[in-house]
């Protein structure tokens, strides 16, 4: 009688065939954790049930209640915008569209949004930033190019008038920017300088005889580059330039007062012709976002009235005298850039929306797609493979975590705009830098993972991953390169660390550092380092303490390294020597902020929603701890047995989240017109997919 092979599916002879060996290997992926973690002694693994069916042990999720909690007061506004565009098929962006046609469609979409749907974006940004970002997310669901063009017009061009100008500028420009009579651009980046804004070379020289500023591009490196809305549609530009006052420097030399912002008309309001002295060229076809008309601008002695200086932080009188409430160039520069954080807030916010779209498509397809299975049994959903759960379930948990983090960021930003409090402004500046960098980097990687998880069908343009990846990719660069932004976070953490020893106060987001030098930097407790029970590992106090312990350790060690290297390398050299350490510190801090917000947000009124958010939050926290388990092991914060228990619990929680994955993505409440990928449809996905290719 033939003996059973180890897989239990056939004889040794059968097992020797290539087909059976392949089936045996695949069968190993089907084994799922039991309903209790292995740390409690249940090492047996159970095969998953058939595709798409709810299994015993899954939470009872009220998707409607979860949706209401996630979308809050913006639900009605977003649904109204979705309906508006659904009823206007001529405004839908097709999969294949030439660049010129895409640009014109994008401008028509924005015009319809403002003049037909009745949205007043600049008014929202000034009075209700939370609603403004919700509108931006909705339009980004329709076309990311539209969201970016929208952001250039309102967050950047309009935002510069609100935040850097004074009453006279708002009275002259606000309404016409709001209703799109004055399309505009934001001309900061130059060919030779992007992140290093203080090194910009464009000049604005005051002419006291004519009471004008003369805008000049002194060399090719100073050509304004990648300026959105400028190649075709913009009529004005906020130009960042060095303010030069002749004869007011030492020995009668010109005085360079640093970077200021100026309103420069670039096209005739009636004929749309480019104005004299201005040269505009098209930056051409890009990897993505080809609905946005990026251009390059050169200025040759372009004269503008003195009143076109956006003078909130510095002004020039008729006689050429410069005045400012801020005493130094550096303080004025910091205040100017500090008022432009809305762009980073919008990118973090929009990136979360894009992640939701990508993970929704991937999860729905993984539930739909069936491949292989036990002998003589139906094929199973690919989401029942543990390897697939490992790819997608922590990503789904992260989308939820980021959702609540971005809401916290918007709340802080709104508070900043209402109060003009300097401490809150400083906090928002660093918080927006960290979240924009972390979230956009994570989303960029996740889109590629989602594409891969959908196999060959993920490669079809109609299923959107290529477009999402290409359109989103630049989010990691504009409004601040992610590596540069993380350094700002690290620099502020070091500043807070120094304040701790000087007895100063800490900003709100950094409050936990008050105790870090004592509680978190003491030797790990050898008893708690070995605790491996599920209740302990799923305790939010353990999770948050672990995140903050890691941040505090990294902060303490990098401060010591910097102090050591400064003696021989100087400040710049020491910073560069420790740069990777500093970036890790910043990411660790951002993760601690995200987790703290998630833990806080899950305390919602509905019991079922609280329960499912607890599950998702636990997966987010423990997956992050496991991914950096080496750090915790190196300092004995986690003993080997505890590390093993964390790993097994992450697998178990991924399986539990898989049981409610459909409900979790449905709770994002993204209509089919936003998803658009046939394989991501809620029903009849294959039928819609075959129709796309002509069947």
mmCIF file of N, CA and C in Angstrom, residues 193-314:
data_model
loop_
_atom_site.group_PDB
_atom_site.id
_atom_site.type_symbol
_atom_site.label_atom_id
_atom_site.label_comp_id
_atom_site.label_asym_id
_atom_site.label_seq_id
_atom_site.Cartn_x
_atom_site.Cartn_y
_atom_site.Cartn_z
ATOM 1 N N UNK A 193 18.302 75.245 -8.767
ATOM 2 C CA UNK A 193 17.945 75.170 -7.348
ATOM 3 C C UNK A 193 16.478 74.806 -7.162
ATOM 4 N N UNK A 194 16.246 73.799 -6.316
ATOM 5 C CA UNK A 194 14.895 73.405 -5.967
ATOM 6 C C UNK A 194 14.707 73.455 -4.470
ATOM 7 N N UNK A 195 15.294 72.471 -3.764
ATOM 8 C CA UNK A 195 15.151 72.416 -2.308
ATOM 9 C C UNK A 195 15.835 73.588 -1.617
ATOM 10 N N UNK A 196 16.961 74.040 -2.149
ATOM 11 C CA UNK A 196 17.707 75.131 -1.517
ATOM 12 C C UNK A 196 17.155 76.476 -1.989
ATOM 13 N N UNK A 197 16.000 76.841 -1.447
ATOM 14 C CA UNK A 197 15.295 78.042 -1.899
ATOM 15 C C UNK A 197 16.098 79.306 -1.611
ATOM 16 N N UNK A 198 16.861 79.314 -0.535
ATOM 17 C CA UNK A 198 17.638 80.511 -0.197
ATOM 18 C C UNK A 198 18.708 80.823 -1.234
ATOM 19 N N UNK A 199 19.034 79.856 -2.082
ATOM 20 C CA UNK A 199 20.068 80.067 -3.096
ATOM 21 C C UNK A 199 19.485 80.452 -4.457
ATOM 22 N N UNK A 200 18.184 80.719 -4.535
ATOM 23 C CA UNK A 200 17.599 81.146 -5.808
ATOM 24 C C UNK A 200 18.324 82.375 -6.342
ATOM 25 N N UNK A 201 18.385 82.496 -7.681
ATOM 26 C CA UNK A 201 19.187 83.563 -8.292
ATOM 27 C C UNK A 201 18.371 84.646 -9.004
ATOM 28 N N UNK A 202 17.101 84.386 -9.286
ATOM 29 C CA UNK A 202 16.265 85.418 -9.914
ATOM 30 C C UNK A 202 16.287 86.674 -9.043
ATOM 31 N N UNK A 203 16.359 87.853 -9.669
ATOM 32 C CA UNK A 203 16.455 89.101 -8.905
ATOM 33 C C UNK A 203 15.242 90.004 -9.160
ATOM 34 N N UNK A 204 14.923 90.781 -8.138
ATOM 35 C CA UNK A 204 13.892 91.821 -8.237
ATOM 36 C C UNK A 204 14.528 93.103 -7.698
ATOM 37 N N UNK A 205 14.984 93.967 -8.601
ATOM 38 C CA UNK A 205 15.729 95.168 -8.228
ATOM 39 C C UNK A 205 14.785 96.375 -8.213
ATOM 40 N N UNK A 206 14.813 97.106 -7.107
ATOM 41 C CA UNK A 206 13.904 98.255 -6.983
ATOM 42 C C UNK A 206 14.446 99.464 -7.748
ATOM 43 N N UNK A 207 13.569 100.081 -8.543
ATOM 44 C CA UNK A 207 13.897 101.309 -9.270
ATOM 45 C C UNK A 207 13.106 102.438 -8.615
ATOM 46 N N UNK A 208 13.790 103.239 -7.835
ATOM 47 C CA UNK A 208 13.098 104.294 -7.075
ATOM 48 C C UNK A 208 12.595 105.421 -7.982
ATOM 49 N N UNK A 209 13.164 105.541 -9.185
ATOM 50 C CA UNK A 209 12.726 106.599 -10.104
ATOM 51 C C UNK A 209 11.317 106.302 -10.616
ATOM 52 N N UNK A 210 11.083 105.051 -11.019
ATOM 53 C CA UNK A 210 9.775 104.687 -11.593
ATOM 54 C C UNK A 210 8.855 104.006 -10.583
ATOM 55 N N UNK A 211 9.371 103.761 -9.367
ATOM 56 C CA UNK A 211 8.590 103.075 -8.323
ATOM 57 C C UNK A 211 8.190 101.671 -8.788
ATOM 58 N N UNK A 212 9.166 100.948 -9.337
ATOM 59 C CA UNK A 212 8.904 99.604 -9.857
ATOM 60 C C UNK A 212 10.016 98.643 -9.428
ATOM 61 N N UNK A 213 9.684 97.367 -9.500
ATOM 62 C CA UNK A 213 10.694 96.319 -9.394
ATOM 63 C C UNK A 213 10.999 95.802 -10.793
ATOM 64 N N UNK A 214 12.262 95.477 -11.009
ATOM 65 C CA UNK A 214 12.696 94.930 -12.299
ATOM 66 C C UNK A 214 13.070 93.463 -12.070
ATOM 67 N N UNK A 215 12.302 92.570 -12.677
ATOM 68 C CA UNK A 215 12.519 91.130 -12.508
ATOM 69 C C UNK A 215 13.458 90.645 -13.604
ATOM 70 N N UNK A 216 14.544 89.978 -13.186
ATOM 71 C CA UNK A 216 15.552 89.506 -14.142
ATOM 72 C C UNK A 216 15.964 88.065 -13.853
ATOM 73 N N UNK A 217 16.227 87.341 -14.934
ATOM 74 C CA UNK A 217 16.847 86.018 -14.858
ATOM 75 C C UNK A 217 18.314 86.207 -15.226
ATOM 76 N N UNK A 218 19.229 86.203 -14.263
ATOM 77 C CA UNK A 218 20.614 86.596 -14.553
ATOM 78 C C UNK A 218 21.409 85.582 -15.367
ATOM 79 N N UNK A 219 21.002 84.311 -15.348
ATOM 80 C CA UNK A 219 21.724 83.288 -16.113
ATOM 81 C C UNK A 219 20.783 82.107 -16.344
ATOM 82 N N UNK A 220 21.218 81.164 -17.142
ATOM 83 C CA UNK A 220 20.359 80.021 -17.465
ATOM 84 C C UNK A 220 19.988 79.198 -16.236
ATOM 85 N N UNK A 221 20.877 79.142 -15.276
ATOM 86 C CA UNK A 221 20.589 78.381 -14.060
ATOM 87 C C UNK A 221 19.436 78.955 -13.264
ATOM 88 N N UNK A 222 19.104 80.234 -13.512
ATOM 89 C CA UNK A 222 18.025 80.892 -12.775
ATOM 90 C C UNK A 222 16.681 80.822 -13.500
ATOM 91 N N UNK A 223 16.629 80.150 -14.648
ATOM 92 C CA UNK A 223 15.342 79.993 -15.340
ATOM 93 C C UNK A 223 14.374 79.250 -14.425
ATOM 94 N N UNK A 224 13.188 79.800 -14.247
ATOM 95 C CA UNK A 224 12.169 79.125 -13.441
ATOM 96 C C UNK A 224 11.727 77.859 -14.178
ATOM 97 N N UNK A 225 11.732 76.726 -13.466
ATOM 98 C CA UNK A 225 11.584 75.428 -14.120
ATOM 99 C C UNK A 225 10.496 74.602 -13.438
ATOM 100 N N UNK A 226 9.795 73.809 -14.209
ATOM 101 C CA UNK A 226 8.706 72.942 -13.719
ATOM 102 C C UNK A 226 7.535 73.749 -13.166
ATOM 103 N N UNK A 227 7.271 74.924 -13.694
ATOM 104 C CA UNK A 227 6.239 75.791 -13.128
ATOM 105 C C UNK A 227 4.868 75.363 -13.665
ATOM 106 N N UNK A 228 4.055 74.761 -12.808
ATOM 107 C CA UNK A 228 2.735 74.282 -13.184
ATOM 108 C C UNK A 228 1.817 75.416 -13.593
ATOM 109 N N UNK A 229 0.968 75.178 -14.601
ATOM 110 C CA UNK A 229 0.010 76.148 -15.153
ATOM 111 C C UNK A 229 0.659 77.199 -16.053
ATOM 112 N N UNK A 230 1.976 77.186 -16.197
ATOM 113 C CA UNK A 230 2.626 78.289 -16.911
ATOM 114 C C UNK A 230 2.725 78.053 -18.420
ATOM 115 N N UNK A 231 2.820 76.805 -18.856
ATOM 116 C CA UNK A 231 3.056 76.550 -20.280
ATOM 117 C C UNK A 231 1.875 76.966 -21.146
ATOM 118 N N UNK A 232 0.657 76.888 -20.588
ATOM 119 C CA UNK A 232 -0.525 77.194 -21.394
ATOM 120 C C UNK A 232 -1.486 78.190 -20.755
ATOM 121 N N UNK A 233 -1.853 77.970 -19.503
ATOM 122 C CA UNK A 233 -3.051 78.612 -18.974
ATOM 123 C C UNK A 233 -2.808 79.782 -18.028
ATOM 124 N N UNK A 234 -1.652 79.863 -17.416
ATOM 125 C CA UNK A 234 -1.428 80.882 -16.399
ATOM 126 C C UNK A 234 -1.357 82.297 -16.957
ATOM 127 N N UNK A 235 -1.969 83.229 -16.235
ATOM 128 C CA UNK A 235 -1.890 84.651 -16.598
ATOM 129 C C UNK A 235 -1.018 85.441 -15.617
ATOM 130 N N UNK A 236 -0.806 84.881 -14.433
ATOM 131 C CA UNK A 236 0.041 85.515 -13.420
ATOM 132 C C UNK A 236 0.967 84.459 -12.843
ATOM 133 N N UNK A 237 2.032 84.940 -12.219
ATOM 134 C CA UNK A 237 2.919 84.046 -11.476
ATOM 135 C C UNK A 237 3.354 84.734 -10.187
ATOM 136 N N UNK A 238 3.350 83.976 -9.099
ATOM 137 C CA UNK A 238 4.043 84.430 -7.891
ATOM 138 C C UNK A 238 5.502 84.022 -8.065
ATOM 139 N N UNK A 239 6.364 85.023 -8.255
ATOM 140 C CA UNK A 239 7.776 84.768 -8.557
ATOM 141 C C UNK A 239 8.613 85.014 -7.302
ATOM 142 N N UNK A 240 9.387 84.016 -6.924
ATOM 143 C CA UNK A 240 10.294 84.156 -5.779
ATOM 144 C C UNK A 240 11.653 84.620 -6.302
ATOM 145 N N UNK A 241 12.113 85.736 -5.732
ATOM 146 C CA UNK A 241 13.337 86.361 -6.240
ATOM 147 C C UNK A 241 14.062 87.066 -5.103
ATOM 148 N N UNK A 242 15.339 87.370 -5.351
ATOM 149 C CA UNK A 242 16.137 88.113 -4.369
ATOM 150 C C UNK A 242 15.793 89.599 -4.502
ATOM 151 N N UNK A 243 15.373 90.212 -3.419
ATOM 152 C CA UNK A 243 15.031 91.635 -3.434
ATOM 153 C C UNK A 243 16.322 92.446 -3.320
ATOM 154 N N UNK A 244 16.631 93.218 -4.343
ATOM 155 C CA UNK A 244 17.867 94.000 -4.399
ATOM 156 C C UNK A 244 17.530 95.493 -4.280
ATOM 157 N N UNK A 245 18.167 96.168 -3.316
ATOM 158 C CA UNK A 245 18.007 97.611 -3.130
ATOM 159 C C UNK A 245 19.321 98.292 -3.504
ATOM 160 N N UNK A 246 19.352 99.028 -4.627
ATOM 161 C CA UNK A 246 20.598 99.685 -5.064
ATOM 162 C C UNK A 246 21.097 100.700 -4.030
ATOM 163 N N UNK A 247 22.411 100.751 -3.903
ATOM 164 C CA UNK A 247 23.098 101.775 -3.103
ATOM 165 C C UNK A 247 22.848 101.679 -1.603
ATOM 166 N N UNK A 248 22.187 100.647 -1.140
ATOM 167 C CA UNK A 248 21.857 100.588 0.283
ATOM 168 C C UNK A 248 22.716 99.594 1.055
ATOM 169 N N UNK A 249 23.673 98.975 0.367
ATOM 170 C CA UNK A 249 24.578 98.075 1.058
ATOM 171 C C UNK A 249 25.809 98.812 1.554
ATOM 172 N N UNK A 250 26.762 98.084 2.061
ATOM 173 C CA UNK A 250 27.994 98.681 2.552
ATOM 174 C C UNK A 250 28.757 99.333 1.406
ATOM 175 N N UNK A 251 29.228 100.533 1.670
ATOM 176 C CA UNK A 251 30.008 101.250 0.670
ATOM 177 C C UNK A 251 29.212 101.597 -0.566
ATOM 178 N N UNK A 252 27.894 101.718 -0.434
ATOM 179 C CA UNK A 252 27.064 102.066 -1.581
ATOM 180 C C UNK A 252 26.773 100.921 -2.522
ATOM 181 N N UNK A 253 27.132 99.720 -2.113
ATOM 182 C CA UNK A 253 26.837 98.544 -2.935
ATOM 183 C C UNK A 253 25.344 98.207 -2.839
ATOM 184 N N UNK A 254 24.817 97.448 -3.791
ATOM 185 C CA UNK A 254 23.424 97.004 -3.682
ATOM 186 C C UNK A 254 23.232 96.112 -2.459
ATOM 187 N N UNK A 255 22.089 96.229 -1.821
ATOM 188 C CA UNK A 255 21.776 95.409 -0.643
ATOM 189 C C UNK A 255 20.848 94.264 -1.052
ATOM 190 N N UNK A 256 21.261 93.047 -0.740
ATOM 191 C CA UNK A 256 20.443 91.860 -1.005
ATOM 192 C C UNK A 256 19.625 91.569 0.247
ATOM 193 N N UNK A 257 18.304 91.756 0.164
ATOM 194 C CA UNK A 257 17.432 91.589 1.328
ATOM 195 C C UNK A 257 16.865 90.174 1.430
ATOM 196 N N UNK A 258 17.328 89.262 0.586
ATOM 197 C CA UNK A 258 16.874 87.872 0.664
ATOM 198 C C UNK A 258 15.682 87.596 -0.240
ATOM 199 N N UNK A 259 15.144 86.386 -0.109
ATOM 200 C CA UNK A 259 14.078 85.917 -0.996
ATOM 201 C C UNK A 259 12.733 86.525 -0.595
ATOM 202 N N UNK A 260 12.057 87.113 -1.581
ATOM 203 C CA UNK A 260 10.710 87.654 -1.406
ATOM 204 C C UNK A 260 9.833 87.167 -2.563
ATOM 205 N N UNK A 261 8.541 87.344 -2.431
ATOM 206 C CA UNK A 261 7.594 86.903 -3.459
ATOM 207 C C UNK A 261 6.953 88.106 -4.137
ATOM 208 N N UNK A 262 6.795 88.027 -5.466
ATOM 209 C CA UNK A 262 6.271 89.135 -6.264
ATOM 210 C C UNK A 262 5.197 88.606 -7.221
ATOM 211 N N UNK A 263 4.151 89.388 -7.410
ATOM 212 C CA UNK A 263 3.132 89.054 -8.414
ATOM 213 C C UNK A 263 3.589 89.591 -9.760
ATOM 214 N N UNK A 264 3.755 88.693 -10.733
ATOM 215 C CA UNK A 264 4.230 89.086 -12.061
ATOM 216 C C UNK A 264 3.203 88.638 -13.109
ATOM 217 N N UNK A 265 2.531 89.573 -13.785
ATOM 218 C CA UNK A 265 1.676 89.172 -14.914
ATOM 219 C C UNK A 265 2.539 88.547 -16.013
ATOM 220 N N UNK A 266 2.087 87.428 -16.581
ATOM 221 C CA UNK A 266 2.893 86.769 -17.620
ATOM 222 C C UNK A 266 2.167 86.690 -18.966
ATOM 223 N N UNK A 267 0.838 86.872 -18.970
ATOM 224 C CA UNK A 267 0.085 86.865 -20.226
ATOM 225 C C UNK A 267 -0.959 87.975 -20.200
ATOM 226 N N UNK A 268 -1.283 88.474 -21.377
ATOM 227 C CA UNK A 268 -2.304 89.512 -21.509
ATOM 228 C C UNK A 268 -3.671 88.943 -21.106
ATOM 229 N N UNK A 269 -4.408 89.692 -20.292
ATOM 230 C CA UNK A 269 -5.692 89.210 -19.795
ATOM 231 C C UNK A 269 -6.720 89.035 -20.909
ATOM 232 N N UNK A 270 -6.597 89.806 -21.976
ATOM 233 C CA UNK A 270 -7.584 89.727 -23.066
ATOM 234 C C UNK A 270 -7.129 88.784 -24.175
ATOM 235 N N UNK A 271 -5.917 88.971 -24.668
ATOM 236 C CA UNK A 271 -5.456 88.182 -25.824
ATOM 237 C C UNK A 271 -4.747 86.890 -25.426
ATOM 238 N N UNK A 272 -4.336 86.778 -24.177
ATOM 239 C CA UNK A 272 -3.587 85.639 -23.639
ATOM 240 C C UNK A 272 -2.171 85.548 -24.229
ATOM 241 N N UNK A 273 -1.724 86.598 -24.921
ATOM 242 C CA UNK A 273 -0.363 86.608 -25.466
ATOM 243 C C UNK A 273 0.646 86.767 -24.337
ATOM 244 N N UNK A 274 1.799 86.113 -24.493
ATOM 245 C CA UNK A 274 2.875 86.258 -23.504
ATOM 246 C C UNK A 274 3.358 87.699 -23.521
ATOM 247 N N UNK A 275 3.543 88.287 -22.347
ATOM 248 C CA UNK A 275 3.890 89.702 -22.235
ATOM 249 C C UNK A 275 5.354 89.949 -22.603
ATOM 250 N N UNK A 276 5.670 91.176 -23.013
ATOM 251 C CA UNK A 276 7.056 91.517 -23.390
ATOM 252 C C UNK A 276 8.040 91.259 -22.243
ATOM 253 N N UNK A 277 9.219 90.796 -22.618
ATOM 254 C CA UNK A 277 10.276 90.543 -21.644
ATOM 255 C C UNK A 277 10.193 89.172 -20.995
ATOM 256 N N UNK A 278 9.115 88.439 -21.274
ATOM 257 C CA UNK A 278 8.926 87.120 -20.669
ATOM 258 C C UNK A 278 9.019 86.056 -21.763
ATOM 259 N N UNK A 279 9.802 85.041 -21.519
ATOM 260 C CA UNK A 279 9.909 83.900 -22.436
ATOM 261 C C UNK A 279 9.414 82.659 -21.698
ATOM 262 N N UNK A 280 8.455 81.964 -22.293
ATOM 263 C CA UNK A 280 7.899 80.754 -21.681
ATOM 264 C C UNK A 280 8.072 79.596 -22.650
ATOM 265 N N UNK A 281 8.673 78.520 -22.168
ATOM 266 C CA UNK A 281 8.800 77.303 -22.956
ATOM 267 C C UNK A 281 8.187 76.132 -22.201
ATOM 268 N N UNK A 282 7.758 75.158 -22.968
ATOM 269 C CA UNK A 282 7.059 73.996 -22.410
ATOM 270 C C UNK A 282 8.080 72.962 -21.933
ATOM 271 N N UNK A 283 7.901 72.458 -20.698
ATOM 272 C CA UNK A 283 8.802 71.416 -20.196
ATOM 273 C C UNK A 283 8.541 70.064 -20.848
ATOM 274 N N UNK A 284 7.434 69.949 -21.575
ATOM 275 C CA UNK A 284 7.204 68.761 -22.386
ATOM 276 C C UNK A 284 6.571 67.602 -21.639
ATOM 277 N N UNK A 285 6.604 66.444 -22.305
ATOM 278 C CA UNK A 285 5.970 65.236 -21.791
ATOM 279 C C UNK A 285 6.720 64.742 -20.561
ATOM 280 N N UNK A 286 5.959 64.330 -19.543
ATOM 281 C CA UNK A 286 6.548 63.874 -18.281
ATOM 282 C C UNK A 286 6.211 62.399 -18.055
ATOM 283 N N UNK A 287 6.796 61.826 -17.022
ATOM 284 C CA UNK A 287 6.483 60.443 -16.656
ATOM 285 C C UNK A 287 5.005 60.306 -16.317
ATOM 286 N N UNK A 288 4.449 61.314 -15.673
ATOM 287 C CA UNK A 288 3.044 61.324 -15.293
ATOM 288 C C UNK A 288 2.536 62.751 -15.211
ATOM 289 N N UNK A 289 1.294 62.904 -14.758
ATOM 290 C CA UNK A 289 0.668 64.219 -14.590
ATOM 291 C C UNK A 289 0.718 65.054 -15.874
ATOM 292 N N UNK A 290 0.436 64.432 -16.997
ATOM 293 C CA UNK A 290 0.528 65.161 -18.260
ATOM 294 C C UNK A 290 -0.682 66.041 -18.534
ATOM 295 N N UNK A 291 -1.632 66.061 -17.607
ATOM 296 C CA UNK A 291 -2.700 67.047 -17.688
ATOM 297 C C UNK A 291 -2.288 68.395 -17.139
ATOM 298 N N UNK A 292 -1.119 68.470 -16.509
ATOM 299 C CA UNK A 292 -0.595 69.719 -15.942
ATOM 300 C C UNK A 292 0.435 70.295 -16.904
ATOM 301 N N UNK A 293 0.264 71.568 -17.248
ATOM 302 C CA UNK A 293 1.142 72.220 -18.231
ATOM 303 C C UNK A 293 2.327 72.883 -17.522
ATOM 304 N N UNK A 294 3.386 72.115 -17.335
ATOM 305 C CA UNK A 294 4.587 72.652 -16.691
ATOM 306 C C UNK A 294 5.436 73.405 -17.708
ATOM 307 N N UNK A 295 5.921 74.569 -17.307
ATOM 308 C CA UNK A 295 6.725 75.378 -18.210
ATOM 309 C C UNK A 295 7.978 75.909 -17.549
ATOM 310 N N UNK A 296 8.817 76.558 -18.368
ATOM 311 C CA UNK A 296 10.039 77.217 -17.906
ATOM 312 C C UNK A 296 9.956 78.692 -18.288
ATOM 313 N N UNK A 297 10.303 79.581 -17.356
ATOM 314 C CA UNK A 297 10.136 81.019 -17.566
ATOM 315 C C UNK A 297 11.462 81.753 -17.414
ATOM 316 N N UNK A 298 11.724 82.646 -18.367
ATOM 317 C CA UNK A 298 12.873 83.549 -18.273
ATOM 318 C C UNK A 298 12.344 84.989 -18.296
ATOM 319 N N UNK A 299 12.923 85.822 -17.429
ATOM 320 C CA UNK A 299 12.518 87.230 -17.341
ATOM 321 C C UNK A 299 13.674 88.115 -17.791
ATOM 322 N N UNK A 300 13.365 89.068 -18.673
ATOM 323 C CA UNK A 300 14.365 90.021 -19.146
ATOM 324 C C UNK A 300 13.872 91.434 -18.841
ATOM 325 N N UNK A 301 14.320 91.977 -17.723
ATOM 326 C CA UNK A 301 13.984 93.349 -17.299
ATOM 327 C C UNK A 301 12.468 93.596 -17.332
ATOM 328 N N UNK A 302 11.745 92.701 -16.694
ATOM 329 C CA UNK A 302 10.280 92.820 -16.624
ATOM 330 C C UNK A 302 9.923 93.735 -15.456
ATOM 331 N N UNK A 303 9.216 94.817 -15.761
ATOM 332 C CA UNK A 303 8.888 95.808 -14.734
ATOM 333 C C UNK A 303 7.488 95.546 -14.166
ATOM 334 N N UNK A 304 7.396 95.602 -12.825
ATOM 335 C CA UNK A 304 6.113 95.446 -12.143
ATOM 336 C C UNK A 304 5.989 96.557 -11.105
ATOM 337 N N UNK A 305 4.759 96.962 -10.754
ATOM 338 C CA UNK A 305 4.587 98.020 -9.742
ATOM 339 C C UNK A 305 5.119 97.589 -8.373
ATOM 340 N N UNK A 306 5.525 98.563 -7.591
ATOM 341 C CA UNK A 306 6.023 98.276 -6.238
ATOM 342 C C UNK A 306 4.975 97.527 -5.414
ATOM 343 N N UNK A 307 3.691 97.816 -5.644
ATOM 344 C CA UNK A 307 2.628 97.152 -4.891
ATOM 345 C C UNK A 307 2.545 95.658 -5.167
ATOM 346 N N UNK A 308 3.237 95.176 -6.198
ATOM 347 C CA UNK A 308 3.202 93.741 -6.506
ATOM 348 C C UNK A 308 4.120 92.916 -5.614
ATOM 349 N N UNK A 309 4.867 93.558 -4.743
ATOM 350 C CA UNK A 309 5.603 92.830 -3.706
ATOM 351 C C UNK A 309 4.602 92.304 -2.680
ATOM 352 N N UNK A 310 4.627 91.003 -2.437
ATOM 353 C CA UNK A 310 3.790 90.424 -1.380
ATOM 354 C C UNK A 310 4.479 90.729 -0.054
ATOM 355 N N UNK A 311 3.942 91.722 0.645
ATOM 356 C CA UNK A 311 4.709 92.428 1.673
ATOM 357 C C UNK A 311 4.313 92.120 3.106
ATOM 358 N N UNK A 312 3.798 90.941 3.366
ATOM 359 C CA UNK A 312 3.413 90.639 4.748
ATOM 360 C C UNK A 312 4.619 90.648 5.686
ATOM 361 N N UNK A 313 5.769 90.158 5.223
ATOM 362 C CA UNK A 313 6.932 90.037 6.106
ATOM 363 C C UNK A 313 8.041 91.036 5.792
ATOM 364 N N UNK A 314 7.871 91.831 4.764
ATOM 365 C CA UNK A 314 8.869 92.840 4.433
ATOM 366 C C UNK A 314 8.346 93.751 3.353
#
